[in-house]
PDB file of C-alpha atoms in Angstrom:
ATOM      1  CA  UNK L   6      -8.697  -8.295 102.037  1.00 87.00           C
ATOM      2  CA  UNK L   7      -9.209  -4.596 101.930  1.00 95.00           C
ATOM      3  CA  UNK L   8      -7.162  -2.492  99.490  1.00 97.00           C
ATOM      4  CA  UNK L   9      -7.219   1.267  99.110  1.00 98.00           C
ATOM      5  CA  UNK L  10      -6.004   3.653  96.607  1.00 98.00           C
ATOM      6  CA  UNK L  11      -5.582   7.413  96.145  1.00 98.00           C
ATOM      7  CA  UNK L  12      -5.777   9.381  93.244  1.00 98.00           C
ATOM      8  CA  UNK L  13      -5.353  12.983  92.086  1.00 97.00           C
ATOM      9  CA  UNK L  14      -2.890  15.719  91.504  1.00 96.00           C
ATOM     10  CA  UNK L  15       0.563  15.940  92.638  1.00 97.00           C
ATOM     11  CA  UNK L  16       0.183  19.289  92.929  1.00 98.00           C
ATOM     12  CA  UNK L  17      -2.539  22.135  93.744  1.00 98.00           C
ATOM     13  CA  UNK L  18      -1.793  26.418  93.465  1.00 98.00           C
ATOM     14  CA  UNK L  19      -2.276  28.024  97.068  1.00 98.00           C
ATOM     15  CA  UNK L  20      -5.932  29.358  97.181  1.00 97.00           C
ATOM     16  CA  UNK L  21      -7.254  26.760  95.074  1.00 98.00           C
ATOM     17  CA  UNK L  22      -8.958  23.572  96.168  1.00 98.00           C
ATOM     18  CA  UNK L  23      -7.710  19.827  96.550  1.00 98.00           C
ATOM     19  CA  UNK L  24      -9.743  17.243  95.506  1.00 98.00           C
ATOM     20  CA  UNK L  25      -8.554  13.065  96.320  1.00 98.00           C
ATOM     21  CA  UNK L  26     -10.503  10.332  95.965  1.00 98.00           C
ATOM     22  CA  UNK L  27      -9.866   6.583  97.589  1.00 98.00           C
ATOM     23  CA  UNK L  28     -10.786   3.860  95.669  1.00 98.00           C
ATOM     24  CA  UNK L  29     -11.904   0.718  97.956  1.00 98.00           C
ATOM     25  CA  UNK L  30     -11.551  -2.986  97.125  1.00 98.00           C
ATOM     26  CA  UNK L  31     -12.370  -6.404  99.007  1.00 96.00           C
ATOM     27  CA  UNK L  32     -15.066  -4.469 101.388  1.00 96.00           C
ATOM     28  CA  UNK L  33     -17.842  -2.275 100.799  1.00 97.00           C
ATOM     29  CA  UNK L  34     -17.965   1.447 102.045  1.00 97.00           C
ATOM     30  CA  UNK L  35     -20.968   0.579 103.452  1.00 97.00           C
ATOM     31  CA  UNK L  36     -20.221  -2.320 105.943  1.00 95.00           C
ATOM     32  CA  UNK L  37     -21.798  -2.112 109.411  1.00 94.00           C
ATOM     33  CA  UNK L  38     -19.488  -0.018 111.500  1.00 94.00           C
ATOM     34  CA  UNK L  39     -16.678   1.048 109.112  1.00 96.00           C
ATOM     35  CA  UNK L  40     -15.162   3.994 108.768  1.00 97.00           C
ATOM     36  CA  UNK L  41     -13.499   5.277 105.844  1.00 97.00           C
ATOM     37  CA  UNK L  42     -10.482   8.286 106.853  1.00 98.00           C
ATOM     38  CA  UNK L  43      -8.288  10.484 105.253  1.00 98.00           C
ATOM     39  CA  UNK L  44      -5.305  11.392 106.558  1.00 98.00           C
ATOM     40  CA  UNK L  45      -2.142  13.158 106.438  1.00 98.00           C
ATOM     41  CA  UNK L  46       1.770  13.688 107.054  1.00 98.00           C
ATOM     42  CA  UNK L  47       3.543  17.231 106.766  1.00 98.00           C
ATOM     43  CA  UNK L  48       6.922  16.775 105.622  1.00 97.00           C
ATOM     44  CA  UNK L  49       9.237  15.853 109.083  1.00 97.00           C
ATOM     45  CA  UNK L  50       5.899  15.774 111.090  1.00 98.00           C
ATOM     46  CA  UNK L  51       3.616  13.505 112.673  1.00 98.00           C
ATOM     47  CA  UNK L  52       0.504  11.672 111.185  1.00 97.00           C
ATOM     48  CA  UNK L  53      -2.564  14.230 110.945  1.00 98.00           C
ATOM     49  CA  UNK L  54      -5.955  12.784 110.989  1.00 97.00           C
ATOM     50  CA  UNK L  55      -8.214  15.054 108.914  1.00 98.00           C
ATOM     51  CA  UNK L  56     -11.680  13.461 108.759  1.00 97.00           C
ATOM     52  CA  UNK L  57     -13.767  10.304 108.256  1.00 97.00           C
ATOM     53  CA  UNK L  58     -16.950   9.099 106.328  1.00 98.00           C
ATOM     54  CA  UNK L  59     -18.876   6.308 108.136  1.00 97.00           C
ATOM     55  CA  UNK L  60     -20.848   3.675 106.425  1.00 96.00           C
ATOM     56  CA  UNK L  61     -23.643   5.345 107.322  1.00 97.00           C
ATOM     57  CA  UNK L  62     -22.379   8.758 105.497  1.00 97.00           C
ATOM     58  CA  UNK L  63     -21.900  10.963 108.789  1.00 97.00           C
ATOM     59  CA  UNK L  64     -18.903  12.534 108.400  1.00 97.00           C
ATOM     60  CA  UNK L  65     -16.126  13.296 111.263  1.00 96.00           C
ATOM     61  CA  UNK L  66     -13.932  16.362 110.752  1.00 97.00           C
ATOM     62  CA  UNK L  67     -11.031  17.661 112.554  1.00 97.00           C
ATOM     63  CA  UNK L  68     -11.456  20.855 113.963  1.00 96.00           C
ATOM     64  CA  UNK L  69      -8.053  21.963 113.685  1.00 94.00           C
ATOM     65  CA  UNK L  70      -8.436  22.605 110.095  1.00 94.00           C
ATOM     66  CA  UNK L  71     -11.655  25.460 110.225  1.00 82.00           C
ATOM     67  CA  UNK L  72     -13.910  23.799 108.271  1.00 92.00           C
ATOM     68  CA  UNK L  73     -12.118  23.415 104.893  1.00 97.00           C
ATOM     69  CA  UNK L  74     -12.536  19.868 104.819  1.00 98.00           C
ATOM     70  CA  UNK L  75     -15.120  17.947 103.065  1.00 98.00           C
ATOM     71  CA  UNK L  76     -16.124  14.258 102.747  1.00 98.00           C
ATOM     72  CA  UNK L  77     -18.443  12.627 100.823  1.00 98.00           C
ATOM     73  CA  UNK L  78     -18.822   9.267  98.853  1.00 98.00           C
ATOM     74  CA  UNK L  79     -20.096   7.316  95.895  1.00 98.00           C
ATOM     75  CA  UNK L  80     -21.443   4.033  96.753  1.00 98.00           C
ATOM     76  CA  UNK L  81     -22.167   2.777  93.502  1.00 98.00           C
ATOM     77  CA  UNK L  82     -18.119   2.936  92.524  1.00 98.00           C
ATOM     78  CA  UNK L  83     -16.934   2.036  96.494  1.00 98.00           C
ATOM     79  CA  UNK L  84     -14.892   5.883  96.564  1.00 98.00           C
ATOM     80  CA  UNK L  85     -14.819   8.462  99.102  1.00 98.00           C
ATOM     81  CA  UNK L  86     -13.268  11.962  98.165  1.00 98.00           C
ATOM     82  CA  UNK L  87     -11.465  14.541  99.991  1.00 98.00           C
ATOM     83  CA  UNK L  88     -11.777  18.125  99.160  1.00 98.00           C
ATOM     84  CA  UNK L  89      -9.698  20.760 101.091  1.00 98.00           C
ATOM     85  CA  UNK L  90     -10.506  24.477 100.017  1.00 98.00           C
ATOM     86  CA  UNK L  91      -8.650  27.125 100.426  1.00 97.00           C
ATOM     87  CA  UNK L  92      -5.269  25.686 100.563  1.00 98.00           C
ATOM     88  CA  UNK L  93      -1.964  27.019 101.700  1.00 97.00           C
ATOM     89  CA  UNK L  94       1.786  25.665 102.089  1.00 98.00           C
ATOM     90  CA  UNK L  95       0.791  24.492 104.947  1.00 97.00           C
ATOM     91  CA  UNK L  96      -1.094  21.478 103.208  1.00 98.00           C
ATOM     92  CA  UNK L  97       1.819  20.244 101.737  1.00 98.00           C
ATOM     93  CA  UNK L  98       1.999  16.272 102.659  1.00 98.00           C
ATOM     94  CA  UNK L  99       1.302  12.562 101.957  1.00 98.00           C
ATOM     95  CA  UNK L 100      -2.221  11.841 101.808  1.00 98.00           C
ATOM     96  CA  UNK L 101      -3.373   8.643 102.944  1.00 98.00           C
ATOM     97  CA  UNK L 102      -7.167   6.842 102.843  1.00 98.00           C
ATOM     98  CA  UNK L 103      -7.358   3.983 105.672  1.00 98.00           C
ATOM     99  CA  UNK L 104     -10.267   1.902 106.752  1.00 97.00           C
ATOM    100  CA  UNK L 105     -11.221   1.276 110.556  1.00 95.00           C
ATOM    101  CA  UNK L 106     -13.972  -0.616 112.211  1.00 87.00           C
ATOM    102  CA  UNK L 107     -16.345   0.479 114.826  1.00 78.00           C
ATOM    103  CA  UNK L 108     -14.416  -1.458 117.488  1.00 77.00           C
ATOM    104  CA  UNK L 109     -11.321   0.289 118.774  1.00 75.00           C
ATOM    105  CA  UNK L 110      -8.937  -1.748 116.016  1.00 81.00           C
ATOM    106  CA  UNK L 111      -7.234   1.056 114.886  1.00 91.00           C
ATOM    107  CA  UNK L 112      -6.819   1.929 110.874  1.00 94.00           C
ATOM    108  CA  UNK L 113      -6.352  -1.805 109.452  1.00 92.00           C
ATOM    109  CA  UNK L 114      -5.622  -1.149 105.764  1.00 96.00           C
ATOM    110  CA  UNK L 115      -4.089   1.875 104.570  1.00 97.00           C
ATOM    111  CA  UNK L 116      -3.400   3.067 100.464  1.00 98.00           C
ATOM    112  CA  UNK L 117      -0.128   3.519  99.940  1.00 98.00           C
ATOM    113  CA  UNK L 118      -0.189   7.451 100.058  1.00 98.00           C
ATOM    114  CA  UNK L 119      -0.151  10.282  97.663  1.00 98.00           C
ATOM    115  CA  UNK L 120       2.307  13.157  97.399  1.00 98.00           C
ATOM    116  CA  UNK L 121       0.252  16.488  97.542  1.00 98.00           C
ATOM    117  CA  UNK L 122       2.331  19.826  96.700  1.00 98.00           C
ATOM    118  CA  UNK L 123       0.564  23.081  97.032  1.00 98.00           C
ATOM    119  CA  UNK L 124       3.200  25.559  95.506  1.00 97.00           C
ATOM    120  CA  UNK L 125       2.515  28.441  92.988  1.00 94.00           C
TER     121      UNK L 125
END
């Protein structure tokens, strides 16, 4: 059973950068042909995906957000962090961390979601 958790603050000032890590039980982050995502929901919009880690550390990045997205992991405490730079209103949503194989399955396990503000 794989479990995932966020962490990190509720809110963030516009300009300054976002930083969220997932915590991963039941599975390591580096298990043949997993990925490990991040994404997001705007408040009355869709799911976003913003990026993904694979258990071989490439990373996968949306282009839609211009490069202010960064992944990268620590294998020795099973995390992945998010950091978005630069943020704006616009970044305002539930953040999410979900696992997916290499196989077309979809995202299996999801965290439960953190609430992200950015607001002066």
């Amino acid at each position: 059973q794989v479990h995932l958790q966020e962490s990190g603050p509720g809110l963030v000032k516009p300009s300054q950068t976002l930083s969220l890590t997932c915590t991963v039980s039941g599975e390591p982050i580096t298990r043949n042909y997993y990925y490990w995502n991040w994404i997001r929901q705007p408040p009355g919009k869709g799911l976003e995906w913003i990026g993904s880690i694979a258990y071989s550390a490439a990373t996968y990045y949306n282009p839609s957000l211009k490069g202010r997205i960064s992944i990268s992991r620590d294998t020795s405490k099973n995390q992945f962090t998010l950091e978005v730079t630069a943020v704006t209103p616009e970044d305002t949503a539930v953040y999410y961390c979900a696992s997916a194989d290499g196989y077309g399955s979809g995202f299996a396990y999801w965290g439960q979601g953190t609430q992200v503000t950015v607001s002066s």
